[in-house]
Amino acid sequence: MNLLRFELPSRFHDYGLLVLRLAFGFSLMYGHGWGKMMRLFGPDEIKFADPFGFGPAFTLSFAVFAEVICAVLVMAGLFTRAALIPPFITVATAFFTVHFSQEFGQQEKVVLFAFAFLAMFFTGPGKISLDGYLKRSK
């Protein structure tokens, strides 16, 4: 039975966190944020969901901030825990306002993003990050 239980060196923990940050950060930025950013800075009138009543332009700007700027910070591992809060708010809002009544197949992406962001918030970015570099250079 010991064949099925194997340990990796502790440094692999940091590689795992790097992979998680890069995969989910890039997926959020490229798959969701980039199109919103093009819409925000495009010539057309801003039409976007406004679940909290702040106005479509503000809500779209917040989504772009969360899905582009914060996603880049997460990938770099800079201010990681703080940078994870806006994307978590964005995907939680999408879940409760758009996907809540849908089948799980339609909810799956936002659920995966939300729990990945929550896991990264609890674990931190790891040593292979700008946060880790700044911590070591103190």
Short mmCIF file of N, CA and C in Angstrom, two decimals:
data_model
loop_
_atom_site.label_atom_id
_atom_site.label_comp_id
_atom_site.label_asym_id
_atom_site.label_seq_id
_atom_site.Cartn_x
_atom_site.Cartn_y
_atom_site.Cartn_z
N MET A 1 0.80 -1.20 0.00
CA MET A 1 0.00 0.00 0.00
C MET A 1 0.85 1.27 0.00
N ASN A 2 2.09 1.20 0.46
CA ASN A 2 2.94 2.39 0.47
C ASN A 2 3.26 2.88 -0.93
N LEU A 3 3.08 2.02 -1.93
CA LEU A 3 3.31 2.40 -3.31
C LEU A 3 2.35 3.54 -3.72
N LEU A 4 1.15 3.54 -3.19
CA LEU A 4 0.17 4.56 -3.53
C LEU A 4 0.34 5.85 -2.72
N ARG A 5 1.09 5.78 -1.65
CA ARG A 5 1.36 6.97 -0.83
C ARG A 5 2.80 7.40 -1.06
N PHE A 6 2.97 8.43 -1.83
CA PHE A 6 4.33 8.91 -2.02
C PHE A 6 4.39 10.41 -1.72
N GLU A 7 5.51 10.82 -1.24
CA GLU A 7 5.72 12.21 -0.85
C GLU A 7 6.61 12.91 -1.87
N LEU A 8 6.31 14.16 -2.11
CA LEU A 8 7.16 14.99 -2.95
C LEU A 8 7.92 15.96 -2.04
N PRO A 9 9.08 16.40 -2.50
CA PRO A 9 9.80 17.40 -1.70
C PRO A 9 8.93 18.64 -1.49
N SER A 10 9.13 19.34 -0.41
CA SER A 10 8.28 20.48 -0.05
C SER A 10 8.30 21.59 -1.09
N ARG A 11 9.38 21.70 -1.86
CA ARG A 11 9.44 22.77 -2.87
C ARG A 11 8.36 22.60 -3.94
N PHE A 12 7.86 21.37 -4.12
CA PHE A 12 6.82 21.14 -5.12
C PHE A 12 5.51 21.81 -4.72
N HIS A 13 5.33 22.09 -3.45
CA HIS A 13 4.17 22.85 -2.98
C HIS A 13 4.14 24.21 -3.68
N ASP A 14 5.28 24.86 -3.76
CA ASP A 14 5.36 26.18 -4.39
C ASP A 14 5.17 26.10 -5.90
N TYR A 15 5.63 25.02 -6.53
CA TYR A 15 5.37 24.84 -7.96
C TYR A 15 3.88 24.65 -8.21
N GLY A 16 3.22 23.91 -7.33
CA GLY A 16 1.78 23.72 -7.46
C GLY A 16 1.02 25.03 -7.36
N LEU A 17 1.42 25.88 -6.41
CA LEU A 17 0.77 27.18 -6.27
C LEU A 17 1.05 28.07 -7.49
N LEU A 18 2.25 27.99 -8.04
CA LEU A 18 2.57 28.75 -9.25
C LEU A 18 1.66 28.32 -10.40
N VAL A 19 1.53 27.01 -10.60
CA VAL A 19 0.67 26.50 -11.67
C VAL A 19 -0.77 26.95 -11.47
N LEU A 20 -1.26 26.87 -10.25
CA LEU A 20 -2.62 27.29 -9.94
C LEU A 20 -2.81 28.78 -10.23
N ARG A 21 -1.87 29.62 -9.80
CA ARG A 21 -1.96 31.07 -10.05
C ARG A 21 -1.95 31.38 -11.53
N LEU A 22 -1.02 30.75 -12.26
CA LEU A 22 -0.91 31.04 -13.70
C LEU A 22 -2.12 30.55 -14.48
N ALA A 23 -2.59 29.35 -14.18
CA ALA A 23 -3.71 28.78 -14.92
C ALA A 23 -5.00 29.56 -14.70
N PHE A 24 -5.33 29.80 -13.43
CA PHE A 24 -6.59 30.50 -13.17
C PHE A 24 -6.49 31.99 -13.46
N GLY A 25 -5.35 32.60 -13.22
CA GLY A 25 -5.18 34.01 -13.55
C GLY A 25 -5.27 34.25 -15.04
N PHE A 26 -4.56 33.43 -15.82
CA PHE A 26 -4.60 33.59 -17.28
C PHE A 26 -5.98 33.29 -17.83
N SER A 27 -6.61 32.23 -17.33
CA SER A 27 -7.95 31.87 -17.82
C SER A 27 -8.95 32.99 -17.55
N LEU A 28 -8.86 33.60 -16.38
CA LEU A 28 -9.78 34.69 -16.07
C LEU A 28 -9.49 35.90 -16.96
N MET A 29 -8.22 36.24 -17.11
CA MET A 29 -7.87 37.42 -17.90
C MET A 29 -8.22 37.23 -19.38
N TYR A 30 -7.76 36.14 -19.96
CA TYR A 30 -7.94 35.94 -21.40
C TYR A 30 -9.36 35.52 -21.74
N GLY A 31 -9.92 34.63 -20.95
CA GLY A 31 -11.24 34.09 -21.28
C GLY A 31 -12.40 34.98 -20.91
N HIS A 32 -12.20 35.89 -19.97
CA HIS A 32 -13.32 36.69 -19.49
C HIS A 32 -13.01 38.19 -19.49
N GLY A 33 -11.87 38.58 -18.97
CA GLY A 33 -11.56 40.00 -18.80
C GLY A 33 -11.19 40.74 -20.07
N TRP A 34 -10.48 40.07 -20.97
CA TRP A 34 -9.99 40.76 -22.17
C TRP A 34 -11.14 41.31 -23.01
N GLY A 35 -12.15 40.50 -23.23
CA GLY A 35 -13.31 40.95 -24.01
C GLY A 35 -14.03 42.11 -23.34
N LYS A 36 -14.15 42.04 -22.02
CA LYS A 36 -14.79 43.13 -21.27
C LYS A 36 -13.96 44.40 -21.38
N MET A 37 -12.64 44.27 -21.34
CA MET A 37 -11.78 45.44 -21.47
C MET A 37 -11.94 46.08 -22.84
N MET A 38 -12.03 45.26 -23.88
CA MET A 38 -12.24 45.80 -25.23
C MET A 38 -13.58 46.52 -25.32
N ARG A 39 -14.58 45.97 -24.64
CA ARG A 39 -15.91 46.61 -24.62
C ARG A 39 -15.85 47.93 -23.84
N LEU A 40 -15.13 47.95 -22.71
CA LEU A 40 -15.03 49.15 -21.88
C LEU A 40 -14.37 50.30 -22.64
N PHE A 41 -13.30 50.00 -23.36
CA PHE A 41 -12.56 51.03 -24.07
C PHE A 41 -12.96 51.16 -25.53
N GLY A 42 -13.97 50.43 -25.95
CA GLY A 42 -14.44 50.48 -27.32
C GLY A 42 -15.35 51.68 -27.57
N PRO A 43 -15.73 51.88 -28.82
CA PRO A 43 -16.53 53.06 -29.18
C PRO A 43 -18.02 52.93 -28.84
N ASP A 44 -18.50 51.72 -28.60
CA ASP A 44 -19.94 51.53 -28.39
C ASP A 44 -20.36 51.95 -26.99
N GLU A 45 -21.65 52.25 -26.87
CA GLU A 45 -22.23 52.59 -25.57
C GLU A 45 -22.08 51.38 -24.64
N ILE A 46 -21.78 51.64 -23.39
CA ILE A 46 -21.57 50.56 -22.42
C ILE A 46 -22.92 50.00 -21.98
N LYS A 47 -23.11 48.73 -22.26
CA LYS A 47 -24.28 47.99 -21.80
C LYS A 47 -23.74 46.79 -21.04
N PHE A 48 -24.06 46.74 -19.76
CA PHE A 48 -23.53 45.67 -18.93
C PHE A 48 -24.47 45.47 -17.75
N ALA A 49 -24.53 44.27 -17.23
CA ALA A 49 -25.38 43.97 -16.08
C ALA A 49 -25.01 44.87 -14.91
N ASP A 50 -26.01 45.28 -14.15
CA ASP A 50 -25.77 46.18 -13.03
C ASP A 50 -26.55 45.68 -11.80
N PRO A 51 -26.09 44.56 -11.20
CA PRO A 51 -26.88 43.95 -10.13
C PRO A 51 -26.94 44.75 -8.83
N PHE A 52 -26.02 45.68 -8.61
CA PHE A 52 -25.99 46.43 -7.36
C PHE A 52 -26.42 47.89 -7.52
N GLY A 53 -26.75 48.30 -8.74
CA GLY A 53 -27.23 49.66 -8.97
C GLY A 53 -26.16 50.73 -9.02
N PHE A 54 -24.92 50.37 -9.29
CA PHE A 54 -23.84 51.35 -9.40
C PHE A 54 -23.74 51.95 -10.79
N GLY A 55 -24.44 51.39 -11.73
CA GLY A 55 -24.37 51.83 -13.12
C GLY A 55 -23.55 50.86 -13.94
N PRO A 56 -23.93 50.67 -15.21
CA PRO A 56 -23.23 49.72 -16.07
C PRO A 56 -21.75 50.04 -16.27
N ALA A 57 -21.41 51.32 -16.38
CA ALA A 57 -20.00 51.69 -16.62
C ALA A 57 -19.14 51.33 -15.42
N PHE A 58 -19.62 51.63 -14.21
CA PHE A 58 -18.85 51.28 -13.01
C PHE A 58 -18.73 49.77 -12.86
N THR A 59 -19.83 49.07 -13.07
CA THR A 59 -19.82 47.62 -12.90
C THR A 59 -18.88 46.96 -13.91
N LEU A 60 -18.92 47.42 -15.16
CA LEU A 60 -18.00 46.89 -16.17
C LEU A 60 -16.56 47.24 -15.82
N SER A 61 -16.32 48.46 -15.34
CA SER A 61 -14.97 48.86 -14.94
C SER A 61 -14.45 47.99 -13.80
N PHE A 62 -15.30 47.69 -12.82
CA PHE A 62 -14.90 46.82 -11.72
C PHE A 62 -14.59 45.42 -12.24
N ALA A 63 -15.42 44.91 -13.14
CA ALA A 63 -15.17 43.58 -13.71
C ALA A 63 -13.84 43.55 -14.46
N VAL A 64 -13.54 44.60 -15.22
CA VAL A 64 -12.26 44.68 -15.94
C VAL A 64 -11.10 44.75 -14.95
N PHE A 65 -11.24 45.56 -13.91
CA PHE A 65 -10.20 45.63 -12.89
C PHE A 65 -9.97 44.25 -12.28
N ALA A 66 -11.05 43.57 -11.92
CA ALA A 66 -10.94 42.26 -11.28
C ALA A 66 -10.37 41.21 -12.22
N GLU A 67 -10.85 41.21 -13.46
CA GLU A 67 -10.54 40.12 -14.39
C GLU A 67 -9.29 40.36 -15.22
N VAL A 68 -8.77 41.58 -15.24
CA VAL A 68 -7.54 41.86 -16.00
C VAL A 68 -6.42 42.27 -15.03
N ILE A 69 -6.59 43.38 -14.35
CA ILE A 69 -5.53 43.89 -13.48
C ILE A 69 -5.25 42.92 -12.34
N CYS A 70 -6.29 42.51 -11.63
CA CYS A 70 -6.09 41.59 -10.50
C CYS A 70 -5.60 40.23 -10.98
N ALA A 71 -6.06 39.78 -12.14
CA ALA A 71 -5.60 38.50 -12.68
C ALA A 71 -4.10 38.54 -12.97
N VAL A 72 -3.61 39.66 -13.50
CA VAL A 72 -2.17 39.82 -13.75
C VAL A 72 -1.40 39.82 -12.43
N LEU A 73 -1.93 40.51 -11.43
CA LEU A 73 -1.28 40.51 -10.11
C LEU A 73 -1.23 39.11 -9.51
N VAL A 74 -2.30 38.35 -9.67
CA VAL A 74 -2.33 36.98 -9.16
C VAL A 74 -1.30 36.14 -9.89
N MET A 75 -1.22 36.26 -11.22
CA MET A 75 -0.24 35.49 -11.97
C MET A 75 1.18 35.82 -11.53
N ALA A 76 1.45 37.10 -11.29
CA ALA A 76 2.77 37.53 -10.84
C ALA A 76 3.01 37.19 -9.38
N GLY A 77 1.94 36.97 -8.64
CA GLY A 77 2.09 36.71 -7.22
C GLY A 77 2.43 37.98 -6.45
N LEU A 78 1.85 39.09 -6.87
CA LEU A 78 2.11 40.38 -6.23
C LEU A 78 0.83 40.87 -5.55
N PHE A 79 0.93 41.16 -4.26
CA PHE A 79 -0.25 41.55 -3.47
C PHE A 79 -1.36 40.50 -3.64
N THR A 80 -0.97 39.26 -3.65
CA THR A 80 -1.82 38.17 -4.09
C THR A 80 -3.14 38.07 -3.33
N ARG A 81 -3.07 38.05 -2.02
CA ARG A 81 -4.32 37.88 -1.26
C ARG A 81 -5.28 39.04 -1.51
N ALA A 82 -4.78 40.26 -1.52
CA ALA A 82 -5.64 41.42 -1.80
C ALA A 82 -6.16 41.36 -3.24
N ALA A 83 -5.32 40.92 -4.17
CA ALA A 83 -5.71 40.86 -5.58
C ALA A 83 -6.75 39.77 -5.85
N LEU A 84 -6.89 38.82 -4.96
CA LEU A 84 -7.88 37.75 -5.14
C LEU A 84 -9.29 38.16 -4.72
N ILE A 85 -9.42 39.21 -3.94
CA ILE A 85 -10.74 39.60 -3.44
C ILE A 85 -11.66 40.11 -4.56
N PRO A 86 -11.24 41.06 -5.42
CA PRO A 86 -12.15 41.51 -6.49
C PRO A 86 -12.57 40.38 -7.45
N PRO A 87 -11.66 39.50 -7.90
CA PRO A 87 -12.13 38.41 -8.76
C PRO A 87 -13.12 37.48 -8.05
N PHE A 88 -12.89 37.23 -6.76
CA PHE A 88 -13.83 36.39 -6.02
C PHE A 88 -15.21 37.05 -5.96
N ILE A 89 -15.24 38.35 -5.71
CA ILE A 89 -16.52 39.08 -5.70
C ILE A 89 -17.19 38.99 -7.06
N THR A 90 -16.41 39.14 -8.11
CA THR A 90 -16.96 39.11 -9.47
C THR A 90 -17.56 37.74 -9.80
N VAL A 91 -16.84 36.66 -9.52
CA VAL A 91 -17.37 35.34 -9.86
C VAL A 91 -18.51 34.95 -8.93
N ALA A 92 -18.47 35.37 -7.67
CA ALA A 92 -19.59 35.09 -6.77
C ALA A 92 -20.84 35.83 -7.23
N THR A 93 -20.66 37.07 -7.67
CA THR A 93 -21.79 37.84 -8.20
C THR A 93 -22.35 37.18 -9.46
N ALA A 94 -21.46 36.73 -10.34
CA ALA A 94 -21.91 36.04 -11.55
C ALA A 94 -22.68 34.77 -11.20
N PHE A 95 -22.21 34.06 -10.19
CA PHE A 95 -22.90 32.84 -9.78
C PHE A 95 -24.31 33.15 -9.29
N PHE A 96 -24.43 34.10 -8.39
CA PHE A 96 -25.73 34.36 -7.77
C PHE A 96 -26.69 35.14 -8.66
N THR A 97 -26.18 35.93 -9.60
CA THR A 97 -27.08 36.72 -10.45
C THR A 97 -27.37 36.08 -11.80
N VAL A 98 -26.45 35.28 -12.31
CA VAL A 98 -26.63 34.71 -13.65
C VAL A 98 -26.78 33.19 -13.61
N HIS A 99 -25.90 32.51 -12.90
CA HIS A 99 -25.79 31.06 -13.00
C HIS A 99 -26.55 30.26 -11.94
N PHE A 100 -27.09 30.92 -10.93
CA PHE A 100 -27.69 30.22 -9.79
C PHE A 100 -28.80 29.26 -10.21
N SER A 101 -29.63 29.68 -11.13
CA SER A 101 -30.77 28.85 -11.54
C SER A 101 -30.44 27.89 -12.69
N GLN A 102 -29.20 27.91 -13.16
CA GLN A 102 -28.81 27.04 -14.27
C GLN A 102 -28.38 25.67 -13.77
N GLU A 103 -28.24 24.75 -14.71
CA GLU A 103 -27.72 23.43 -14.38
C GLU A 103 -26.24 23.55 -13.98
N PHE A 104 -25.76 22.51 -13.28
CA PHE A 104 -24.38 22.57 -12.80
C PHE A 104 -23.37 22.76 -13.93
N GLY A 105 -23.62 22.18 -15.09
CA GLY A 105 -22.70 22.33 -16.21
C GLY A 105 -22.48 23.78 -16.59
N GLN A 106 -23.51 24.61 -16.41
CA GLN A 106 -23.39 26.05 -16.70
C GLN A 106 -22.75 26.80 -15.53
N GLN A 107 -22.88 26.26 -14.33
CA GLN A 107 -22.33 26.89 -13.14
C GLN A 107 -20.87 26.53 -12.90
N GLU A 108 -20.44 25.46 -13.51
CA GLU A 108 -19.16 24.85 -13.17
C GLU A 108 -17.97 25.81 -13.23
N LYS A 109 -17.87 26.62 -14.28
CA LYS A 109 -16.72 27.52 -14.41
C LYS A 109 -16.63 28.51 -13.25
N VAL A 110 -17.74 29.16 -12.92
CA VAL A 110 -17.67 30.15 -11.84
C VAL A 110 -17.42 29.47 -10.50
N VAL A 111 -17.94 28.26 -10.32
CA VAL A 111 -17.68 27.53 -9.07
C VAL A 111 -16.20 27.19 -8.97
N LEU A 112 -15.60 26.70 -10.05
CA LEU A 112 -14.18 26.38 -10.04
C LEU A 112 -13.32 27.62 -9.79
N PHE A 113 -13.65 28.72 -10.46
CA PHE A 113 -12.91 29.95 -10.22
C PHE A 113 -13.03 30.39 -8.77
N ALA A 114 -14.24 30.38 -8.23
CA ALA A 114 -14.45 30.85 -6.86
C ALA A 114 -13.65 30.01 -5.86
N PHE A 115 -13.71 28.69 -5.99
CA PHE A 115 -12.99 27.85 -5.03
C PHE A 115 -11.49 27.90 -5.24
N ALA A 116 -11.03 28.07 -6.47
CA ALA A 116 -9.58 28.22 -6.71
C ALA A 116 -9.09 29.53 -6.07
N PHE A 117 -9.86 30.61 -6.24
CA PHE A 117 -9.46 31.88 -5.64
C PHE A 117 -9.48 31.80 -4.11
N LEU A 118 -10.47 31.11 -3.58
CA LEU A 118 -10.55 30.93 -2.13
C LEU A 118 -9.36 30.11 -1.62
N ALA A 119 -9.01 29.04 -2.33
CA ALA A 119 -7.86 28.21 -1.94
C ALA A 119 -6.57 29.02 -2.00
N MET A 120 -6.39 29.81 -3.06
CA MET A 120 -5.19 30.64 -3.16
C MET A 120 -5.15 31.70 -2.08
N PHE A 121 -6.31 32.23 -1.71
CA PHE A 121 -6.36 33.21 -0.64
C PHE A 121 -5.86 32.59 0.67
N PHE A 122 -6.29 31.37 0.96
CA PHE A 122 -5.88 30.70 2.20
C PHE A 122 -4.42 30.26 2.17
N THR A 123 -3.92 29.80 1.03
CA THR A 123 -2.55 29.29 0.96
C THR A 123 -1.52 30.38 0.71
N GLY A 124 -1.92 31.47 0.08
CA GLY A 124 -0.95 32.48 -0.32
C GLY A 124 -0.32 32.09 -1.65
N PRO A 125 0.57 32.93 -2.17
CA PRO A 125 1.11 32.70 -3.50
C PRO A 125 2.25 31.69 -3.57
N GLY A 126 2.86 31.36 -2.45
CA GLY A 126 4.02 30.48 -2.46
C GLY A 126 5.30 31.27 -2.64
N LYS A 127 6.42 30.56 -2.59
CA LYS A 127 7.73 31.22 -2.67
C LYS A 127 8.07 31.69 -4.07
N ILE A 128 7.49 31.03 -5.09
CA ILE A 128 7.79 31.40 -6.47
C ILE A 128 6.79 32.48 -6.90
N SER A 129 6.98 33.67 -6.34
CA SER A 129 6.08 34.79 -6.59
C SER A 129 6.81 36.07 -6.25
N LEU A 130 6.30 37.19 -6.70
CA LEU A 130 6.89 38.46 -6.31
C LEU A 130 6.69 38.73 -4.83
N ASP A 131 5.56 38.31 -4.28
CA ASP A 131 5.37 38.42 -2.83
C ASP A 131 6.44 37.63 -2.09
N GLY A 132 6.73 36.41 -2.55
CA GLY A 132 7.76 35.59 -1.93
C GLY A 132 9.13 36.21 -2.06
N TYR A 133 9.41 36.79 -3.22
CA TYR A 133 10.70 37.47 -3.44
C TYR A 133 10.83 38.66 -2.49
N LEU A 134 9.79 39.46 -2.39
CA LEU A 134 9.83 40.65 -1.52
C LEU A 134 9.98 40.24 -0.06
N LYS A 135 9.35 39.14 0.33
CA LYS A 135 9.45 38.66 1.70
C LYS A 135 10.88 38.22 2.01
N ARG A 136 11.53 37.54 1.04
CA ARG A 136 12.91 37.07 1.23
C ARG A 136 13.91 38.21 1.26
N SER A 137 13.64 39.29 0.53
CA SER A 137 14.61 40.38 0.42
C SER A 137 14.53 41.37 1.58
N LYS A 138 13.64 41.15 2.54
CA LYS A 138 13.54 42.05 3.70
C LYS A 138 14.71 41.86 4.62
#
